[in-house]
């Protein structure tokens, strides 16, 4: 099985109860009840008197197991262990092999609840060995039940692949013994392992099948857990609306069952869902309710830890909640969940600058507990966090020793999710101590580990508050900074080595891919090795490719010019100044009257990005610039850059690329252009905030007039279903959508409007991607002529790149903001007229923009600069 990211989900899974001597159905754990029990000494004395009593030994065994089950059911696990240990010996003395095997499995379950993992493993292994010696086919139901308990043990101790295998084997046995309900539980448990291993889509498919089966059945814990598991899996892949429906339904059923364990688990999941959706007040309410209802200290702890993070961000008093977390930690037996909870707690304390309780003491305890259950990964996390505390204190040699200890622990394990963080930390420490060569090597290892993790980054470190911008993006940027700003890596003329520049370029492209993975919440993009010399020198000899990279105090621009090696140009400017200037320039672009401010700021950006290479571009007769933009620069149309006399679009055809690894340029086939045009003059009724688009019919007529063979879907004809059907009926190579839409850094907020509502970027797979890229009728061009970026979203162009990639189009033309109907129609007509002439898409776009720029009514950049070309510029 392919190695996937190991994560610890916050949700719950079904836990099988005791295997009774009669081998009846496994009971689900009931809610804890207030029962007065004997203390351990009394139980031991009673057991001793029973063994001396000449009554039937069989009756004694039955009573011991029933007593053990009763103690387990009311949460007195330590006492249950004592009773069951005695029952095992009694079974052994009587030669009751199957009963001994069942009791050992129950003992393993009790050991798991007390955190005695070594003893739990020993008990379950002995149970399985006894069953194998006693003819495993004799009682397949017992074997299946034992495998269910073994699967829980594997999952709790981080052996997720083994837990999946145990539950799959149990499912097969339940089918053979005709136990449909137990089989369903085995399938639900499998999906928990699948999610931890990163196979979210597979988990969702199984859970949908399970829920369809359970739908007609009465309310049950199975139904609650299955719906909750489905909602959590849908949440991970970004299907937030469906996720919320499933989680709410799981809560409602749990409430009808009056099961506090399940009510609290569903409330916790809903809190996590609200947090992901940035509904922090709602999330806090759910966490408080979770704490109120939860009988389980671990669920209470998870809710409080998430609440603590939110309160920390809000700078609210956390004294009470910290004290309550400390109390809860003392009540929980060691497990991966509890150990990660302690690490999470310590991390929060460090971020708040709190030294009492001591984060170091908490981490030390967590490490000791991880050692007690042989959890190498948890130990490594603990040592790594201790190293981070020393790093923050400026104790770099000590921090390096602690970090290296964590790295050594992981040798021989396949744990890239931890490796990348530790190597990144080691690289920072080495850099801080002046060991640049070693630091670069550590960053290289970290990036290699991140590349191995691509498909799992959507869920990495959920227990330690993962954030892409905090935990992934800086690794790439700091690595590039080391490569480009290190004087040791430059030649006598101060120029960086070509190999170093290519390595930095590839790192930035890798970051672009990883950002898109994070946007899609899955690794759906396959990069390819691109040889720049061939792309530019042979295929595009008048093009230059620019990689502007924003670092803390400079913009470094790696450039590939025709028939020349990579070059590096540097502009000394602080990152904060770049962000401020670009933000104000974007505001100017939406205001046609702010032309003077716009020219001033756009000339600043021109000075940073283009002026250092002006002479080289002219010398090499470059007429097309391809930008692989970074950070906030992606929100800015490069066409508007101003040199004091002319805008950049007046000198060059321009294109954007999310990375050449994704979109290898090929020229368009102009002999037989066929376009499917679809548009709405009026937005759907549920979207009153969008204005009418009266110029669409004129826009479509101009496309036809340009000589493009068109088929149109207008107004109520334009539905997502009709669009999909038309695309499948005829081999269109252009799809032109004239309708409102929005690009956002959130996949759920990136969409276009059809008559039947939103078409989310995810649906583009179904609508447009069912094509063979090698065929001549492959989608050459997608045009989105009335869309806009989400207001206030600094990374909204990720959504535009996402639509371009998801559509499978070789090129996409879109507007970054909505503009006047008449100018749009003029632009569209001009663009298709130019495209029909056989020139490149970048030049066709340039000529169409220049036509607006030279029009008396549309000279302002707010009209013509809105359009950008993404992808193949030929």
PDB file of N, CA, C and O in Angstrom, residues 426-462:
ATOM      1  N   UNK A 426      15.845  22.403  11.360  1.00  0.00           N
ATOM      2  CA  UNK A 426      17.304  22.246  11.381  1.00  0.00           C
ATOM      3  C   UNK A 426      17.959  23.240  10.435  1.00  0.00           C
ATOM      4  O   UNK A 426      18.997  23.842  10.767  1.00  0.00           O
ATOM      5  N   UNK A 427      17.373  23.431   9.262  1.00  0.00           N
ATOM      6  CA  UNK A 427      17.914  24.402   8.306  1.00  0.00           C
ATOM      7  C   UNK A 427      17.937  25.809   8.868  1.00  0.00           C
ATOM      8  O   UNK A 427      18.918  26.553   8.690  1.00  0.00           O
ATOM      9  N   UNK A 428      16.863  26.194   9.560  1.00  0.00           N
ATOM     10  CA  UNK A 428      16.822  27.542  10.178  1.00  0.00           C
ATOM     11  C   UNK A 428      17.930  27.698  11.208  1.00  0.00           C
ATOM     12  O   UNK A 428      18.591  28.744  11.299  1.00  0.00           O
ATOM     13  N   UNK A 429      18.110  26.648  12.010  1.00  0.00           N
ATOM     14  CA  UNK A 429      19.130  26.697  13.066  1.00  0.00           C
ATOM     15  C   UNK A 429      20.533  26.763  12.473  1.00  0.00           C
ATOM     16  O   UNK A 429      21.399  27.500  12.960  1.00  0.00           O
ATOM     17  N   UNK A 430      20.769  25.992  11.420  1.00  0.00           N
ATOM     18  CA  UNK A 430      22.077  26.015  10.765  1.00  0.00           C
ATOM     19  C   UNK A 430      22.345  27.379  10.136  1.00  0.00           C
ATOM     20  O   UNK A 430      23.457  27.917  10.218  1.00  0.00           O
ATOM     21  N   UNK A 431      21.316  27.955   9.527  1.00  0.00           N
ATOM     22  CA  UNK A 431      21.469  29.289   8.945  1.00  0.00           C
ATOM     23  C   UNK A 431      21.784  30.318  10.026  1.00  0.00           C
ATOM     24  O   UNK A 431      22.659  31.185   9.853  1.00  0.00           O
ATOM     25  N   UNK A 432      21.077  30.220  11.154  1.00  0.00           N
ATOM     26  CA  UNK A 432      21.293  31.169  12.251  1.00  0.00           C
ATOM     27  C   UNK A 432      22.715  31.094  12.796  1.00  0.00           C
ATOM     28  O   UNK A 432      23.243  32.084  13.311  1.00  0.00           O
ATOM     29  N   UNK A 433      23.347  29.933  12.657  1.00  0.00           N
ATOM     30  CA  UNK A 433      24.714  29.745  13.155  1.00  0.00           C
ATOM     31  C   UNK A 433      25.756  29.896  12.054  1.00  0.00           C
ATOM     32  O   UNK A 433      26.937  29.598  12.264  1.00  0.00           O
ATOM     33  N   UNK A 434      25.317  30.336  10.858  1.00  0.00           N
ATOM     34  CA  UNK A 434      26.245  30.633   9.780  1.00  0.00           C
ATOM     35  C   UNK A 434      26.662  29.444   8.935  1.00  0.00           C
ATOM     36  O   UNK A 434      27.528  29.585   8.064  1.00  0.00           O
ATOM     37  N   UNK A 435      26.054  28.288   9.163  1.00  0.00           N
ATOM     38  CA  UNK A 435      26.404  27.095   8.376  1.00  0.00           C
ATOM     39  C   UNK A 435      25.468  27.010   7.175  1.00  0.00           C
ATOM     40  O   UNK A 435      24.540  26.192   7.126  1.00  0.00           O
ATOM     41  N   UNK A 436      25.721  27.869   6.170  1.00  0.00           N
ATOM     42  CA  UNK A 436      24.803  28.017   5.039  1.00  0.00           C
ATOM     43  C   UNK A 436      24.750  26.745   4.187  1.00  0.00           C
ATOM     44  O   UNK A 436      23.667  26.321   3.753  1.00  0.00           O
ATOM     45  N   UNK A 437      25.891  26.145   3.961  1.00  0.00           N
ATOM     46  CA  UNK A 437      25.928  24.947   3.119  1.00  0.00           C
ATOM     47  C   UNK A 437      25.063  23.836   3.709  1.00  0.00           C
ATOM     48  O   UNK A 437      24.270  23.200   3.004  1.00  0.00           O
ATOM     49  N   UNK A 438      25.194  23.598   5.012  1.00  0.00           N
ATOM     50  CA  UNK A 438      24.383  22.582   5.678  1.00  0.00           C
ATOM     51  C   UNK A 438      22.906  22.983   5.686  1.00  0.00           C
ATOM     52  O   UNK A 438      22.011  22.139   5.537  1.00  0.00           O
ATOM     53  N   UNK A 439      22.650  24.281   5.854  1.00  0.00           N
ATOM     54  CA  UNK A 439      21.265  24.769   5.871  1.00  0.00           C
ATOM     55  C   UNK A 439      20.585  24.490   4.543  1.00  0.00           C
ATOM     56  O   UNK A 439      19.430  24.043   4.501  1.00  0.00           O
ATOM     57  N   UNK A 440      21.278  24.730   3.436  1.00  0.00           N
ATOM     58  CA  UNK A 440      20.709  24.474   2.108  1.00  0.00           C
ATOM     59  C   UNK A 440      20.390  22.989   1.957  1.00  0.00           C
ATOM     60  O   UNK A 440      19.329  22.610   1.442  1.00  0.00           O
ATOM     61  N   UNK A 441      21.298  22.146   2.439  1.00  0.00           N
ATOM     62  CA  UNK A 441      21.068  20.694   2.356  1.00  0.00           C
ATOM     63  C   UNK A 441      19.832  20.292   3.163  1.00  0.00           C
ATOM     64  O   UNK A 441      19.031  19.458   2.722  1.00  0.00           O
ATOM     65  N   UNK A 442      19.654  20.883   4.336  1.00  0.00           N
ATOM     66  CA  UNK A 442      18.483  20.565   5.166  1.00  0.00           C
ATOM     67  C   UNK A 442      17.192  21.032   4.501  1.00  0.00           C
ATOM     68  O   UNK A 442      16.176  20.330   4.506  1.00  0.00           O
ATOM     69  N   UNK A 443      17.233  22.234   3.915  1.00  0.00           N
ATOM     70  CA  UNK A 443      16.050  22.727   3.202  1.00  0.00           C
ATOM     71  C   UNK A 443      15.728  21.829   2.001  1.00  0.00           C
ATOM     72  O   UNK A 443      14.551  21.594   1.694  1.00  0.00           O
ATOM     73  N   UNK A 444      16.741  21.337   1.333  1.00  0.00           N
ATOM     74  CA  UNK A 444      16.511  20.434   0.192  1.00  0.00           C
ATOM     75  C   UNK A 444      15.756  19.179   0.640  1.00  0.00           C
ATOM     76  O   UNK A 444      14.822  18.721  -0.027  1.00  0.00           O
ATOM     77  N   UNK A 445      16.182  18.622   1.782  1.00  0.00           N
ATOM     78  CA  UNK A 445      15.508  17.425   2.310  1.00  0.00           C
ATOM     79  C   UNK A 445      14.074  17.752   2.674  1.00  0.00           C
ATOM     80  O   UNK A 445      13.145  16.972   2.415  1.00  0.00           O
ATOM     81  N   UNK A 446      13.865  18.928   3.273  1.00  0.00           N
ATOM     82  CA  UNK A 446      12.516  19.344   3.667  1.00  0.00           C
ATOM     83  C   UNK A 446      11.610  19.462   2.445  1.00  0.00           C
ATOM     84  O   UNK A 446      10.460  18.999   2.454  1.00  0.00           O
ATOM     85  N   UNK A 447      12.122  20.058   1.370  1.00  0.00           N
ATOM     86  CA  UNK A 447      11.310  20.233   0.158  1.00  0.00           C
ATOM     87  C   UNK A 447      11.040  18.893  -0.513  1.00  0.00           C
ATOM     88  O   UNK A 447       9.931  18.640  -1.003  1.00  0.00           O
ATOM     89  N   UNK A 448      12.029  18.014  -0.521  1.00  0.00           N
ATOM     90  CA  UNK A 448      11.800  16.668  -1.069  1.00  0.00           C
ATOM     91  C   UNK A 448      10.688  15.955  -0.301  1.00  0.00           C
ATOM     92  O   UNK A 448       9.843  15.276  -0.896  1.00  0.00           O
ATOM     93  N   UNK A 449      10.693  16.118   1.025  1.00  0.00           N
ATOM     94  CA  UNK A 449       9.648  15.486   1.845  1.00  0.00           C
ATOM     95  C   UNK A 449       8.286  16.105   1.540  1.00  0.00           C
ATOM     96  O   UNK A 449       7.272  15.394   1.466  1.00  0.00           O
ATOM     97  N   UNK A 450       8.245  17.420   1.348  1.00  0.00           N
ATOM     98  CA  UNK A 450       6.988  18.077   1.000  1.00  0.00           C
ATOM     99  C   UNK A 450       6.467  17.588  -0.342  1.00  0.00           C
ATOM    100  O   UNK A 450       5.259  17.400  -0.525  1.00  0.00           O
ATOM    101  N   UNK A 451       7.365  17.387  -1.290  1.00  0.00           N
ATOM    102  CA  UNK A 451       6.934  16.888  -2.599  1.00  0.00           C
ATOM    103  C   UNK A 451       6.358  15.485  -2.468  1.00  0.00           C
ATOM    104  O   UNK A 451       5.385  15.139  -3.141  1.00  0.00           O
ATOM    105  N   UNK A 452       6.942  14.680  -1.596  1.00  0.00           N
ATOM    106  CA  UNK A 452       6.411  13.334  -1.363  1.00  0.00           C
ATOM    107  C   UNK A 452       5.043  13.388  -0.702  1.00  0.00           C
ATOM    108  O   UNK A 452       4.245  12.452  -0.805  1.00  0.00           O
ATOM    109  N   UNK A 453       4.762  14.499  -0.036  1.00  0.00           N
ATOM    110  CA  UNK A 453       3.514  14.647   0.717  1.00  0.00           C
ATOM    111  C   UNK A 453       2.409  15.342  -0.054  1.00  0.00           C
ATOM    112  O   UNK A 453       1.332  15.556   0.489  1.00  0.00           O
ATOM    113  N   UNK A 454       2.648  15.702  -1.313  1.00  0.00           N
ATOM    114  CA  UNK A 454       1.742  16.603  -2.018  1.00  0.00           C
ATOM    115  C   UNK A 454       0.273  16.265  -1.823  1.00  0.00           C
ATOM    116  O   UNK A 454      -0.552  17.119  -1.534  1.00  0.00           O
ATOM    117  N   UNK A 455      -0.086  14.992  -1.975  1.00  0.00           N
ATOM    118  CA  UNK A 455      -1.500  14.625  -1.912  1.00  0.00           C
ATOM    119  C   UNK A 455      -2.061  14.703  -0.510  1.00  0.00           C
ATOM    120  O   UNK A 455      -3.272  14.638  -0.323  1.00  0.00           O
ATOM    121  N   UNK A 456      -1.195  14.875   0.490  1.00  0.00           N
ATOM    122  CA  UNK A 456      -1.661  14.833   1.874  1.00  0.00           C
ATOM    123  C   UNK A 456      -1.621  16.177   2.579  1.00  0.00           C
ATOM    124  O   UNK A 456      -2.054  16.292   3.718  1.00  0.00           O
ATOM    125  N   UNK A 457      -1.114  17.206   1.911  1.00  0.00           N
ATOM    126  CA  UNK A 457      -0.944  18.475   2.590  1.00  0.00           C
ATOM    127  C   UNK A 457      -2.267  19.095   3.010  1.00  0.00           C
ATOM    128  O   UNK A 457      -2.312  19.960   3.873  1.00  0.00           O
ATOM    129  N   UNK A 458      -3.374  18.652   2.405  1.00  0.00           N
ATOM    130  CA  UNK A 458      -4.669  19.204   2.779  1.00  0.00           C
ATOM    131  C   UNK A 458      -5.043  18.856   4.199  1.00  0.00           C
ATOM    132  O   UNK A 458      -5.902  19.493   4.791  1.00  0.00           O
ATOM    133  N   UNK A 459      -4.432  17.826   4.773  1.00  0.00           N
ATOM    134  CA  UNK A 459      -4.859  17.394   6.102  1.00  0.00           C
ATOM    135  C   UNK A 459      -3.729  17.295   7.096  1.00  0.00           C
ATOM    136  O   UNK A 459      -3.915  16.886   8.218  1.00  0.00           O
ATOM    137  N   UNK A 460      -2.534  17.689   6.701  1.00  0.00           N
ATOM    138  CA  UNK A 460      -1.368  17.471   7.544  1.00  0.00           C
ATOM    139  C   UNK A 460      -1.484  18.219   8.870  1.00  0.00           C
ATOM    140  O   UNK A 460      -1.974  19.336   8.931  1.00  0.00           O
ATOM    141  N   UNK A 461      -1.076  17.549   9.926  1.00  0.00           N
ATOM    142  CA  UNK A 461      -0.969  18.178  11.246  1.00  0.00           C
ATOM    143  C   UNK A 461      -2.248  18.828  11.728  1.00  0.00           C
ATOM    144  O   UNK A 461      -2.236  19.896  12.307  1.00  0.00           O
ATOM    145  N   UNK A 462      -3.384  18.184  11.513  1.00  0.00           N
ATOM    146  CA  UNK A 462      -4.638  18.756  12.002  1.00  0.00           C
ATOM    147  C   UNK A 462      -4.609  18.909  13.515  1.00  0.00           C
ATOM    148  O   UNK A 462      -5.279  19.772  14.065  1.00  0.00           O
TER     149      UNK A 462
END
